[in-house]
């Protein structure tokens, strides 16, 4: 019996990487029976007569797992957002951050296509960058077409399993190609009619880049707050989490409650108003969510 890590799942086969190379394996039927399918990123035990005919026997305990994209044991999520085409969107970024924080995964914010910004737009973008850095997030600016900012990614990626995620058309594949040109991942230009990129990535695979493993994924096809409860949401906004104990009432939702430290911080500018508005929007979305037992 051997041990390894699943680095690719495709058409019912799992490709397991070991110190001796890569083995093509199938999963045992018992996994389907127990409703536990192997995922990319899983550490597994397997047997193999040769490199083409192996069987996964056991899946080691997972640190975490994502449903969409289906991947396990992720150290960090590299959240790719473009400065333009499509335009930078703080609402979508905050949605990603909440979902990533809820899965106990470290987020890293990357803003691409900065070469498309004029001087005024660049100043505005730098203000947003400073906002998120002050919250404790790591933020990187890059232009894959001009090769700007590429070197900063290698220490970020080293010895980590990273997920590259973001909406279509922001340049995920272009960034990966810039970091490792031999990949030659398929990229498509922005659809002018739709205003967004075409989906070019079709399966999950861990790629060796910068001394770490990077998941080139189809992106988060679901960005709904399916498992987050109203009482939990503020814990995934760092600037709110640090003030929760200063609210007078336990379980404060920072809406109409008196003596709320979060609302006071919004009032005096310590919490950015746009972040608070996103919180209110997400909170209402969760409140309107149907109970899980309903179809």
CSV table of C-alpha atoms in Angstrom, one decimal:
chain,number,residue,atom,x,y,z
A,1,UNK,CA,0.0,0.0,0.0
A,2,UNK,CA,1.3,3.5,-0.9
A,3,UNK,CA,0.4,7.0,0.1
A,4,UNK,CA,0.0,10.1,-2.1
A,5,UNK,CA,-2.1,13.2,-2.9
A,6,UNK,CA,-4.8,13.4,-5.6
A,7,UNK,CA,-3.7,16.1,-8.0
A,8,UNK,CA,-6.3,15.7,-10.7
A,9,UNK,CA,-9.8,14.1,-11.1
A,10,UNK,CA,-11.1,13.5,-14.6
A,11,UNK,CA,-13.7,11.1,-16.0
A,12,UNK,CA,-13.8,8.8,-13.0
A,13,UNK,CA,-10.0,8.6,-12.7
A,14,UNK,CA,-7.9,10.0,-9.9
A,15,UNK,CA,-4.3,10.9,-10.5
A,16,UNK,CA,-2.3,10.4,-7.3
A,17,UNK,CA,1.1,12.0,-6.9
A,18,UNK,CA,3.8,10.3,-4.8
A,19,UNK,CA,7.6,10.6,-4.5
A,20,UNK,CA,7.8,7.9,-7.2
A,21,UNK,CA,5.6,9.7,-9.7
A,22,UNK,CA,1.9,9.8,-10.7
A,23,UNK,CA,-0.5,6.8,-10.6
A,24,UNK,CA,-3.9,6.7,-12.3
A,25,UNK,CA,-6.4,5.2,-9.9
A,26,UNK,CA,-10.1,4.5,-9.5
A,27,UNK,CA,-12.0,4.9,-6.3
A,28,UNK,CA,-13.4,1.9,-4.5
A,29,UNK,CA,-17.2,1.4,-4.6
A,30,UNK,CA,-17.3,1.7,-0.8
A,31,UNK,CA,-16.7,5.4,-1.2
A,32,UNK,CA,-19.9,5.9,-3.3
A,33,UNK,CA,-21.8,3.7,-0.8
A,34,UNK,CA,-20.7,5.9,2.1
A,35,UNK,CA,-21.3,9.1,0.0
A,36,UNK,CA,-17.6,10.1,0.4
A,37,UNK,CA,-16.0,10.7,-2.9
A,38,UNK,CA,-12.3,11.3,-3.3
A,39,UNK,CA,-11.4,15.0,-4.0
A,40,UNK,CA,-8.5,16.7,-5.5
A,41,UNK,CA,-6.2,17.6,-2.6
A,42,UNK,CA,-7.1,14.5,-0.6
A,43,UNK,CA,-4.2,12.5,1.0
A,44,UNK,CA,-5.0,8.9,0.2
A,45,UNK,CA,-3.8,5.3,0.6
A,46,UNK,CA,-3.8,3.2,-2.6
A,47,UNK,CA,-2.6,0.0,-4.3
A,48,UNK,CA,-1.3,-0.2,-7.8
A,49,UNK,CA,0.1,-3.0,-10.0
A,50,UNK,CA,1.4,-0.3,-12.4
A,51,UNK,CA,1.0,3.4,-13.0
A,52,UNK,CA,-2.2,2.9,-15.0
A,53,UNK,CA,-4.2,0.5,-12.7
A,54,UNK,CA,-4.5,1.6,-9.2
A,55,UNK,CA,-7.3,1.7,-6.6
A,56,UNK,CA,-7.7,4.2,-3.8
A,57,UNK,CA,-8.4,2.3,-0.5
A,58,UNK,CA,-8.6,5.1,2.1
A,59,UNK,CA,-9.0,8.9,2.3
A,60,UNK,CA,-7.1,10.6,5.2
A,61,UNK,CA,-9.0,13.1,7.4
A,62,UNK,CA,-9.5,16.4,5.6
A,63,UNK,CA,-8.5,19.8,7.0
A,64,UNK,CA,-11.3,21.4,5.0
A,65,UNK,CA,-13.2,20.9,1.8
A,66,UNK,CA,-15.0,23.1,-0.8
A,67,UNK,CA,-18.1,21.9,-2.7
A,68,UNK,CA,-17.7,24.1,-5.7
A,69,UNK,CA,-15.0,23.8,-6.7
A,70,UNK,CA,-14.6,20.3,-5.3
A,71,UNK,CA,-11.2,20.3,-3.5
A,72,UNK,CA,-9.9,19.4,-0.1
A,73,UNK,CA,-7.1,20.5,2.2
A,74,UNK,CA,-6.7,24.0,0.8
A,75,UNK,CA,-4.3,26.3,2.6
A,76,UNK,CA,-5.3,29.6,0.9
A,77,UNK,CA,-7.6,31.0,-1.7
A,78,UNK,CA,-6.1,33.4,-4.2
A,79,UNK,CA,-9.1,35.6,-5.1
A,80,UNK,CA,-8.5,37.1,-8.5
A,81,UNK,CA,-10.3,40.3,-9.4
A,82,UNK,CA,-9.6,42.5,-12.4
A,83,UNK,CA,-9.3,46.3,-12.2
A,84,UNK,CA,-11.2,46.6,-15.4
A,85,UNK,CA,-13.0,44.4,-18.0
A,86,UNK,CA,-14.8,43.3,-15.8
A,87,UNK,CA,-14.7,46.2,-13.4
A,88,UNK,CA,-13.5,45.8,-9.8
A,89,UNK,CA,-16.5,44.8,-7.6
A,90,UNK,CA,-16.2,45.2,-3.8
A,91,UNK,CA,-19.6,43.5,-3.3
A,92,UNK,CA,-18.5,40.4,-5.1
A,93,UNK,CA,-15.1,40.5,-3.3
A,94,UNK,CA,-16.7,40.7,0.1
A,95,UNK,CA,-19.0,37.8,-0.8
A,96,UNK,CA,-15.9,35.7,-1.7
A,97,UNK,CA,-14.1,36.8,1.5
A,98,UNK,CA,-17.1,35.8,3.7
A,99,UNK,CA,-17.3,32.4,2.0
A,100,UNK,CA,-13.6,31.7,2.3
A,101,UNK,CA,-13.4,32.9,5.9
A,102,UNK,CA,-16.4,30.6,6.7
A,103,UNK,CA,-14.4,27.7,5.4
A,104,UNK,CA,-11.4,28.5,7.6
A,105,UNK,CA,-9.2,29.2,4.5
A,106,UNK,CA,-6.7,32.1,4.3
A,107,UNK,CA,-7.7,34.6,1.5
A,108,UNK,CA,-5.2,36.5,-0.6
A,109,UNK,CA,-6.6,39.3,-2.8
A,110,UNK,CA,-5.1,39.7,-6.3
A,111,UNK,CA,-6.1,42.5,-8.6
A,112,UNK,CA,-5.1,42.0,-12.2
A,113,UNK,CA,-5.2,44.2,-15.3
A,114,UNK,CA,-3.9,47.3,-13.5
A,115,UNK,CA,-2.2,48.4,-16.7
A,116,UNK,CA,-5.7,49.3,-18.0
A,117,UNK,CA,-6.3,52.0,-15.3
A,118,UNK,CA,-5.7,55.7,-15.9
A,119,UNK,CA,-4.1,57.8,-13.2
A,120,UNK,CA,-7.4,58.7,-11.5
A,121,UNK,CA,-8.6,55.2,-11.5
A,122,UNK,CA,-5.3,53.9,-10.1
A,123,UNK,CA,-5.5,56.3,-7.2
A,124,UNK,CA,-9.1,55.0,-6.5
A,125,UNK,CA,-7.9,51.4,-6.7
A,126,UNK,CA,-5.0,52.1,-4.3
A,127,UNK,CA,-7.6,53.5,-1.8
A,128,UNK,CA,-9.5,50.2,-1.9
A,129,UNK,CA,-6.2,48.2,-1.6
A,130,UNK,CA,-5.3,50.2,1.6
A,131,UNK,CA,-8.8,49.5,3.0
A,132,UNK,CA,-8.4,45.7,2.7
A,133,UNK,CA,-4.8,45.8,3.9
A,134,UNK,CA,-5.9,47.6,7.0
A,135,UNK,CA,-8.3,44.7,7.6
A,136,UNK,CA,-5.3,42.3,7.6
A,137,UNK,CA,-5.7,40.9,4.1
A,138,UNK,CA,-2.8,40.4,1.9
A,139,UNK,CA,-3.3,42.3,-1.4
A,140,UNK,CA,-1.2,42.0,-4.6
A,141,UNK,CA,-1.5,44.1,-7.8
A,142,UNK,CA,-0.4,42.5,-11.1
A,143,UNK,CA,-0.5,42.7,-14.9
A,144,UNK,CA,0.0,39.3,-16.5
A,145,UNK,CA,0.2,40.8,-20.0
A,146,UNK,CA,3.0,43.2,-19.0
A,147,UNK,CA,4.6,40.8,-16.5
A,148,UNK,CA,4.3,43.3,-13.7
A,149,UNK,CA,4.1,42.0,-10.1
A,150,UNK,CA,4.8,38.3,-11.0
A,151,UNK,CA,7.7,37.8,-8.6
A,152,UNK,CA,5.6,38.6,-5.5
A,153,UNK,CA,3.5,35.4,-6.1
A,154,UNK,CA,6.3,32.8,-5.6
A,155,UNK,CA,6.7,33.3,-1.8
A,156,UNK,CA,2.9,33.4,-1.5
A,157,UNK,CA,2.5,30.1,-3.2
A,158,UNK,CA,5.6,28.2,-1.8
A,159,UNK,CA,4.7,25.0,0.2
A,160,UNK,CA,1.0,25.8,0.0
A,161,UNK,CA,-2.1,24.3,-1.7
A,162,UNK,CA,-3.8,27.3,-3.2
A,163,UNK,CA,-7.1,27.8,-5.0
A,164,UNK,CA,-7.3,30.4,-7.7
A,165,UNK,CA,-10.8,31.7,-7.7
A,166,UNK,CA,-12.8,34.6,-9.2
A,167,UNK,CA,-15.4,35.5,-11.7
A,168,UNK,CA,-15.0,34.7,-15.4
A,169,UNK,CA,-12.8,36.9,-17.4
A,170,UNK,CA,-10.6,38.3,-14.7
A,171,UNK,CA,-7.5,36.6,-16.0
A,172,UNK,CA,-7.0,33.5,-13.8
A,173,UNK,CA,-5.6,31.4,-16.6
A,174,UNK,CA,-3.5,34.3,-18.0
A,175,UNK,CA,-2.0,34.8,-14.6
A,176,UNK,CA,-1.1,31.1,-14.3
A,177,UNK,CA,0.4,31.1,-17.7
A,178,UNK,CA,2.5,34.2,-16.7
A,179,UNK,CA,3.7,32.4,-13.6
A,180,UNK,CA,4.5,29.2,-15.5
A,181,UNK,CA,4.6,29.7,-19.3
A,182,UNK,CA,4.9,26.0,-20.2
A,183,UNK,CA,1.3,25.4,-19.0
A,184,UNK,CA,-0.2,27.2,-22.0
A,185,UNK,CA,-3.7,27.1,-20.4
A,186,UNK,CA,-6.5,28.1,-22.7
A,187,UNK,CA,-7.7,31.7,-22.3
A,188,UNK,CA,-10.5,33.5,-24.1
A,189,UNK,CA,-11.0,37.2,-24.5
A,190,UNK,CA,-13.8,39.0,-22.9
A,191,UNK,CA,-17.1,38.6,-24.6
A,192,UNK,CA,-18.1,42.2,-25.6
A,193,UNK,CA,-21.7,41.2,-25.8
A,194,UNK,CA,-22.0,39.5,-22.5
A,195,UNK,CA,-19.4,41.7,-20.7
A,196,UNK,CA,-17.8,38.6,-19.1
A,197,UNK,CA,-15.3,35.9,-20.1
A,198,UNK,CA,-16.2,32.5,-21.4
A,199,UNK,CA,-15.6,29.5,-19.2
A,200,UNK,CA,-12.3,28.0,-20.3
A,201,UNK,CA,-11.4,25.8,-17.3
A,202,UNK,CA,-13.3,22.5,-17.1
A,203,UNK,CA,-11.8,20.3,-14.4
A,204,UNK,CA,-9.9,20.7,-11.1
A,205,UNK,CA,-6.2,20.0,-11.2
A,206,UNK,CA,-3.3,20.8,-8.9
A,207,UNK,CA,-0.4,22.4,-10.8
A,208,UNK,CA,3.1,22.7,-9.5
A,209,UNK,CA,3.9,26.5,-9.5
A,210,UNK,CA,6.3,28.4,-7.4
A,211,UNK,CA,7.2,25.6,-5.1
A,212,UNK,CA,3.5,24.9,-4.2
A,213,UNK,CA,0.4,23.4,-5.7
A,214,UNK,CA,-2.2,25.6,-7.3
A,215,UNK,CA,-5.7,24.5,-8.2
A,216,UNK,CA,-6.8,25.8,-11.6
A,217,UNK,CA,-10.5,25.5,-11.1
A,218,UNK,CA,-13.7,26.3,-12.9
A,219,UNK,CA,-14.4,28.9,-10.3
A,220,UNK,CA,-17.0,29.1,-7.6
A,221,UNK,CA,-20.2,28.2,-9.4
A,222,UNK,CA,-22.1,28.7,-6.2
A,223,UNK,CA,-21.7,31.9,-4.2
A,224,UNK,CA,-24.7,31.5,-1.9
A,225,UNK,CA,-24.6,31.7,1.9
A,226,UNK,CA,-26.1,28.2,2.3
A,227,UNK,CA,-24.5,27.3,5.6
A,228,UNK,CA,-23.9,30.7,7.3
A,229,UNK,CA,-26.4,31.8,9.9
A,230,UNK,CA,-27.3,35.4,10.7
A,231,UNK,CA,-25.6,35.2,14.1
A,232,UNK,CA,-22.3,34.1,12.5
A,233,UNK,CA,-22.0,36.6,9.6
A,234,UNK,CA,-20.3,39.4,11.5
A,235,UNK,CA,-17.5,37.0,12.5
A,236,UNK,CA,-16.4,36.9,8.9
A,237,UNK,CA,-16.0,40.7,8.7
A,238,UNK,CA,-12.7,41.2,10.7
A,239,UNK,CA,-13.4,44.8,11.6
A,240,UNK,CA,-16.8,43.7,13.1
A,241,UNK,CA,-15.5,40.6,14.8
A,242,UNK,CA,-13.0,42.7,16.8
A,243,UNK,CA,-15.8,44.9,18.1
A,244,UNK,CA,-18.5,42.3,18.9
A,245,UNK,CA,-17.6,42.1,22.6
A,246,UNK,CA,-18.0,45.9,22.8
A,247,UNK,CA,-21.6,45.8,21.9
A,248,UNK,CA,-23.9,46.1,24.9
A,249,UNK,CA,-26.2,43.1,23.9
A,250,UNK,CA,-24.9,39.6,23.3
A,251,UNK,CA,-25.9,38.4,19.8
A,252,UNK,CA,-26.1,41.9,18.5
A,253,UNK,CA,-26.8,41.9,14.7
A,254,UNK,CA,-25.7,45.5,14.4
A,255,UNK,CA,-29.0,46.7,13.0
A,256,UNK,CA,-31.2,48.7,15.3
A,257,UNK,CA,-29.8,47.6,18.6
A,258,UNK,CA,-28.7,50.4,21.0
A,259,UNK,CA,-25.1,50.8,22.1
A,260,UNK,CA,-23.8,48.9,19.1
A,261,UNK,CA,-20.0,49.2,18.8
A,262,UNK,CA,-20.1,48.3,15.1
A,263,UNK,CA,-22.7,51.0,14.2
A,264,UNK,CA,-20.7,53.5,16.2
A,265,UNK,CA,-17.5,52.5,14.2
A,266,UNK,CA,-19.4,53.0,10.9
A,267,UNK,CA,-20.6,56.4,12.1
A,268,UNK,CA,-17.1,57.6,13.0
A,269,UNK,CA,-15.5,56.1,9.8
A,270,UNK,CA,-13.5,53.3,11.6
A,271,UNK,CA,-15.6,50.8,9.5
A,272,UNK,CA,-16.0,51.6,5.9
A,273,UNK,CA,-19.7,52.3,5.0
A,274,UNK,CA,-19.5,50.2,1.8
A,275,UNK,CA,-18.4,47.2,3.9
A,276,UNK,CA,-21.3,47.7,6.4
A,277,UNK,CA,-23.8,48.0,3.5
A,278,UNK,CA,-22.5,44.7,2.1
A,279,UNK,CA,-23.0,43.2,5.5
A,280,UNK,CA,-26.6,44.4,5.7
A,281,UNK,CA,-27.3,43.0,2.2
A,282,UNK,CA,-25.8,39.6,3.0
A,283,UNK,CA,-27.6,39.5,6.3
A,284,UNK,CA,-31.0,40.1,4.6
A,285,UNK,CA,-30.1,37.5,2.0
A,286,UNK,CA,-29.5,34.9,4.7
A,287,UNK,CA,-32.7,35.9,6.5
A,288,UNK,CA,-34.7,35.4,3.3
A,289,UNK,CA,-33.1,32.0,2.7
A,290,UNK,CA,-35.4,29.0,2.7
A,291,UNK,CA,-34.9,26.5,5.5
A,292,UNK,CA,-32.6,23.7,4.5
A,293,UNK,CA,-35.3,21.1,4.6
A,294,UNK,CA,-37.3,22.9,2.0
A,295,UNK,CA,-36.8,22.2,-1.6
